[in-house]
Short mmCIF file of N, CA and C in Angstrom, two decimals:
data_model
loop_
_atom_site.label_atom_id
_atom_site.label_comp_id
_atom_site.label_asym_id
_atom_site.label_seq_id
_atom_site.Cartn_x
_atom_site.Cartn_y
_atom_site.Cartn_z
N MET A 5 78.44 14.66 85.15
CA MET A 5 77.49 15.19 84.70
C MET A 5 78.09 14.59 82.63
N GLU A 6 77.53 13.59 82.28
CA GLU A 6 77.81 13.27 80.65
C GLU A 6 77.25 14.36 80.03
N ILE A 7 77.22 14.77 78.99
CA ILE A 7 76.39 15.47 78.06
C ILE A 7 74.30 15.12 78.21
N SER A 8 75.01 13.48 77.85
CA SER A 8 73.19 13.36 77.65
C SER A 8 72.41 13.89 78.89
N GLY A 9 73.36 13.33 79.91
CA GLY A 9 72.02 13.73 81.64
C GLY A 9 72.03 16.13 81.40
N LEU A 10 73.70 16.05 81.48
CA LEU A 10 73.03 17.91 80.93
C LEU A 10 71.97 17.53 79.79
N PHE A 11 71.77 17.24 78.94
CA PHE A 11 70.58 17.64 77.83
C PHE A 11 69.10 17.19 78.02
N THR A 12 69.29 16.20 79.23
CA THR A 12 67.95 16.01 80.31
C THR A 12 67.56 16.89 80.51
N ALA A 13 68.36 17.47 81.74
CA ALA A 13 68.50 18.46 82.64
C ALA A 13 67.75 19.49 82.30
N ILE A 14 67.91 20.00 81.63
CA ILE A 14 67.85 21.53 80.17
C ILE A 14 66.43 21.04 79.62
N LEU A 15 66.33 19.67 79.27
CA LEU A 15 64.73 19.73 78.95
C LEU A 15 63.63 19.31 80.19
N ILE A 16 64.20 19.03 80.89
CA ILE A 16 63.46 19.20 82.79
C ILE A 16 63.64 19.84 83.46
N GLY A 17 64.51 20.89 82.96
CA GLY A 17 64.19 22.55 84.02
C GLY A 17 63.95 22.66 83.03
N ILE A 18 63.41 22.99 81.04
CA ILE A 18 62.49 22.99 80.88
C ILE A 18 60.86 23.60 81.31
N VAL A 19 60.91 22.28 81.95
CA VAL A 19 58.86 21.59 81.88
C VAL A 19 58.62 21.58 83.68
N ILE A 20 59.85 21.97 84.19
CA ILE A 20 59.87 22.21 85.36
C ILE A 20 59.49 24.03 86.31
N GLY A 21 60.10 24.52 85.24
CA GLY A 21 59.99 26.10 85.00
C GLY A 21 57.89 26.14 85.01
N VAL A 22 58.12 26.01 83.83
CA VAL A 22 56.67 25.88 83.85
C VAL A 22 55.32 25.13 84.75
N LEU A 23 56.43 23.84 85.13
CA LEU A 23 55.32 23.48 86.29
C LEU A 23 55.50 24.32 87.61
N GLY A 24 56.22 25.02 87.72
CA GLY A 24 56.75 25.92 88.89
C GLY A 24 55.90 27.37 88.82
N ARG A 25 55.87 28.05 87.43
CA ARG A 25 54.99 29.03 86.95
C ARG A 25 53.53 28.70 87.17
N LEU A 26 53.51 27.92 86.72
CA LEU A 26 51.77 27.10 86.82
C LEU A 26 51.20 26.41 88.26
N VAL A 27 51.77 26.47 89.54
CA VAL A 27 52.04 26.58 90.61
C VAL A 27 51.18 27.47 90.69
N LEU A 28 51.72 28.77 91.26
CA LEU A 28 51.83 30.24 92.09
C LEU A 28 50.13 30.73 91.16
N PRO A 29 50.15 31.48 92.04
CA PRO A 29 48.54 32.18 91.23
C PRO A 29 49.02 33.40 90.78
N GLY A 30 47.62 34.38 90.34
CA GLY A 30 48.28 35.40 89.62
C GLY A 30 49.22 35.10 88.49
N ARG A 31 50.15 36.41 87.99
CA ARG A 31 50.84 36.52 86.79
C ARG A 31 51.95 37.29 87.69
N GLN A 32 52.48 36.58 87.18
CA GLN A 32 54.17 36.31 87.00
C GLN A 32 54.83 38.00 86.32
N ARG A 33 55.37 38.48 86.78
CA ARG A 33 56.62 39.32 85.30
C ARG A 33 57.44 39.10 85.01
N ILE A 34 57.46 38.46 85.19
CA ILE A 34 58.46 37.21 83.99
C ILE A 34 59.00 36.27 82.94
N GLY A 35 59.97 36.92 82.24
CA GLY A 35 59.71 36.09 81.34
C GLY A 35 59.43 34.94 80.84
N VAL A 36 60.02 33.82 79.55
CA VAL A 36 60.13 32.88 79.59
C VAL A 36 60.85 32.96 79.28
N LEU A 37 62.45 32.73 79.42
CA LEU A 37 63.42 32.49 78.98
C LEU A 37 63.64 32.71 80.85
N TRP A 38 63.54 33.24 81.66
CA TRP A 38 63.54 33.91 83.35
C TRP A 38 62.52 32.28 84.04
N THR A 39 61.79 32.26 83.29
CA THR A 39 60.61 30.90 83.61
C THR A 39 61.67 29.94 83.26
N VAL A 40 62.99 29.78 82.05
CA VAL A 40 63.05 28.13 82.16
C VAL A 40 64.92 28.18 82.80
N ALA A 41 64.82 29.57 82.49
CA ALA A 41 66.38 29.57 83.58
C ALA A 41 65.46 29.09 84.63
N VAL A 42 65.19 29.50 85.57
CA VAL A 42 65.22 29.40 87.21
C VAL A 42 64.70 27.56 86.73
N GLY A 43 63.89 26.69 85.95
CA GLY A 43 63.15 25.83 85.57
C GLY A 43 64.68 25.39 85.99
N ILE A 44 65.30 25.13 85.01
CA ILE A 44 66.58 24.70 84.52
C ILE A 44 67.14 24.57 86.21
N ALA A 45 68.08 25.67 87.02
CA ALA A 45 68.22 26.11 87.99
C ALA A 45 67.81 24.84 89.25
N ALA A 46 66.32 25.11 89.46
CA ALA A 46 65.48 24.09 90.66
C ALA A 46 65.47 22.70 90.16
N ALA A 47 65.55 22.30 89.02
CA ALA A 47 66.29 20.45 88.04
C ALA A 47 67.92 20.03 88.96
N LEU A 48 68.11 21.11 88.05
CA LEU A 48 69.26 20.39 89.12
C LEU A 48 69.99 20.29 90.43
N LEU A 49 68.82 21.54 91.11
CA LEU A 49 68.79 21.46 92.17
C LEU A 49 68.36 20.80 93.22
N GLY A 50 67.34 19.93 92.66
CA GLY A 50 66.98 19.15 93.04
C GLY A 50 67.11 18.50 93.24
N THR A 51 67.39 17.84 92.38
CA THR A 51 68.29 16.04 91.63
C THR A 51 69.36 16.01 92.40
N ALA A 52 70.25 17.15 93.12
CA ALA A 52 70.67 17.48 93.90
C ALA A 52 70.53 16.48 95.21
N VAL A 53 70.04 18.08 95.44
CA VAL A 53 68.55 17.58 97.18
C VAL A 53 67.50 15.80 97.59
N ALA A 54 67.15 15.78 96.40
CA ALA A 54 66.22 14.32 96.51
C ALA A 54 67.71 13.01 96.63
N ALA A 55 68.38 13.34 96.00
CA ALA A 55 69.60 12.48 96.23
C ALA A 55 70.52 12.23 97.16
N ALA A 56 70.27 13.94 97.91
CA ALA A 56 70.92 13.20 99.58
C ALA A 56 69.47 13.14 99.89
N LEU A 57 67.97 13.33 99.45
CA LEU A 57 67.18 12.87 100.51
C LEU A 57 66.88 11.14 101.33
N GLY A 58 67.63 10.23 99.63
CA GLY A 58 67.60 9.45 99.18
C GLY A 58 66.26 8.59 98.38
N VAL A 59 65.27 9.92 97.92
CA VAL A 59 63.82 10.00 96.71
C VAL A 59 64.35 10.14 95.57
N ALA A 60 66.53 10.19 94.91
CA ALA A 60 66.36 10.24 93.09
C ALA A 60 65.87 8.72 92.67
N ASP A 61 66.18 7.75 93.19
CA ASP A 61 66.29 6.77 92.42
C ASP A 61 65.60 5.61 92.88
N THR A 62 64.87 5.90 92.19
CA THR A 62 62.84 4.63 92.95
C THR A 62 63.02 3.86 92.20
N ASP A 63 62.04 2.85 91.79
CA ASP A 63 61.55 1.89 91.18
C ASP A 63 60.71 2.59 90.37
N GLY A 64 60.72 3.09 89.20
CA GLY A 64 59.35 4.14 88.71
C GLY A 64 59.94 4.97 88.54
N VAL A 65 58.58 5.60 88.31
CA VAL A 65 58.67 7.09 88.77
C VAL A 65 59.62 7.77 89.89
N ASP A 66 59.76 8.81 89.96
CA ASP A 66 60.55 9.92 90.86
C ASP A 66 60.05 10.67 91.45
N TRP A 67 58.44 10.55 92.21
CA TRP A 67 57.45 11.65 92.25
C TRP A 67 58.47 12.66 93.49
N GLY A 68 58.69 11.48 94.59
CA GLY A 68 59.25 12.63 95.90
C GLY A 68 60.68 14.19 95.05
N GLU A 69 61.39 13.76 93.48
CA GLU A 69 61.86 14.30 93.69
C GLU A 69 61.38 15.23 92.13
N TRP A 70 60.37 14.85 91.94
CA TRP A 70 59.73 15.90 91.32
C TRP A 70 59.12 16.68 91.98
N LEU A 71 58.76 16.12 93.36
CA LEU A 71 57.81 17.65 93.99
C LEU A 71 58.82 18.28 94.69
N ILE A 72 60.39 17.92 94.70
CA ILE A 72 61.17 18.70 95.29
C ILE A 72 61.90 20.07 93.70
N GLN A 73 62.02 19.51 92.69
CA GLN A 73 62.44 20.79 91.84
C GLN A 73 61.24 21.26 91.58
N ILE A 74 60.11 20.16 91.75
CA ILE A 74 58.45 21.68 91.23
C ILE A 74 58.11 23.12 92.19
N GLY A 75 58.29 22.39 93.68
CA GLY A 75 58.93 23.28 94.53
C GLY A 75 60.08 24.43 95.12
N LEU A 76 60.87 23.41 94.35
CA LEU A 76 62.42 24.63 93.60
C LEU A 76 61.46 25.78 93.14
N ALA A 77 61.38 25.00 92.35
CA ALA A 77 60.79 26.43 90.73
C ALA A 77 59.55 27.50 91.06
N ALA A 78 59.15 26.78 92.30
CA ALA A 78 57.54 27.72 92.62
C ALA A 78 58.46 29.01 92.57
N VAL A 79 59.40 28.82 94.28
CA VAL A 79 60.46 29.61 95.07
C VAL A 79 61.33 30.52 94.15
N GLY A 80 60.55 30.17 93.02
CA GLY A 80 62.11 30.39 92.34
C GLY A 80 61.42 31.31 91.77
N VAL A 81 60.60 30.78 91.10
CA VAL A 81 60.45 32.35 89.68
C VAL A 81 58.96 33.80 90.69
N ALA A 82 58.80 32.90 92.13
CA ALA A 82 58.07 33.59 92.81
C ALA A 82 59.63 34.91 93.41
N ALA A 83 60.47 34.02 93.92
CA ALA A 83 61.80 35.07 94.07
C ALA A 83 62.15 36.15 93.17
N LEU A 84 62.36 35.51 91.88
CA LEU A 84 62.15 36.65 91.18
C LEU A 84 61.31 37.41 90.95
N ASP A 85 60.15 37.07 90.76
CA ASP A 85 59.37 37.40 89.87
C ASP A 85 58.96 39.30 90.75
N ARG A 86 59.55 39.00 92.41
CA ARG A 86 59.48 39.85 93.69
C ARG A 86 60.49 40.93 93.72
N ALA A 87 61.45 40.26 92.92
CA ALA A 87 63.32 41.05 92.63
C ALA A 87 62.46 42.23 92.12
N ILE A 88 62.34 41.34 90.89
CA ILE A 88 61.93 42.06 89.55
C ILE A 88 60.79 43.47 89.85
N GLY A 89 59.64 43.59 90.07
CA GLY A 89 58.87 43.88 90.60
C GLY A 89 58.92 45.28 91.58
N ARG A 90 59.79 44.62 92.17
CA ARG A 90 60.27 46.22 93.84
C ARG A 90 61.40 46.68 92.68
N ARG A 91 62.09 47.24 91.25
CA ARG A 91 62.29 47.69 90.04
C ARG A 91 61.41 48.72 89.85
#
């Protein structure tokens, strides 16, 4: 992955993390930095999953990839919220 690809993944990860958090109902007890970290991880993992499924590179907007990334971010935010809530 080139530096421009990494920078883009970070920027998209921020957006993905926020969207993943917005998908979840109720209030989450994690901070903004954790949301961004989960979003970056979901963006990178979601891109790999989309590539494996063959939906990463399409003509136009890659809606399948976006949905996978947002879904993974929502799962990550919910899991982290649940783990922090147990402490």
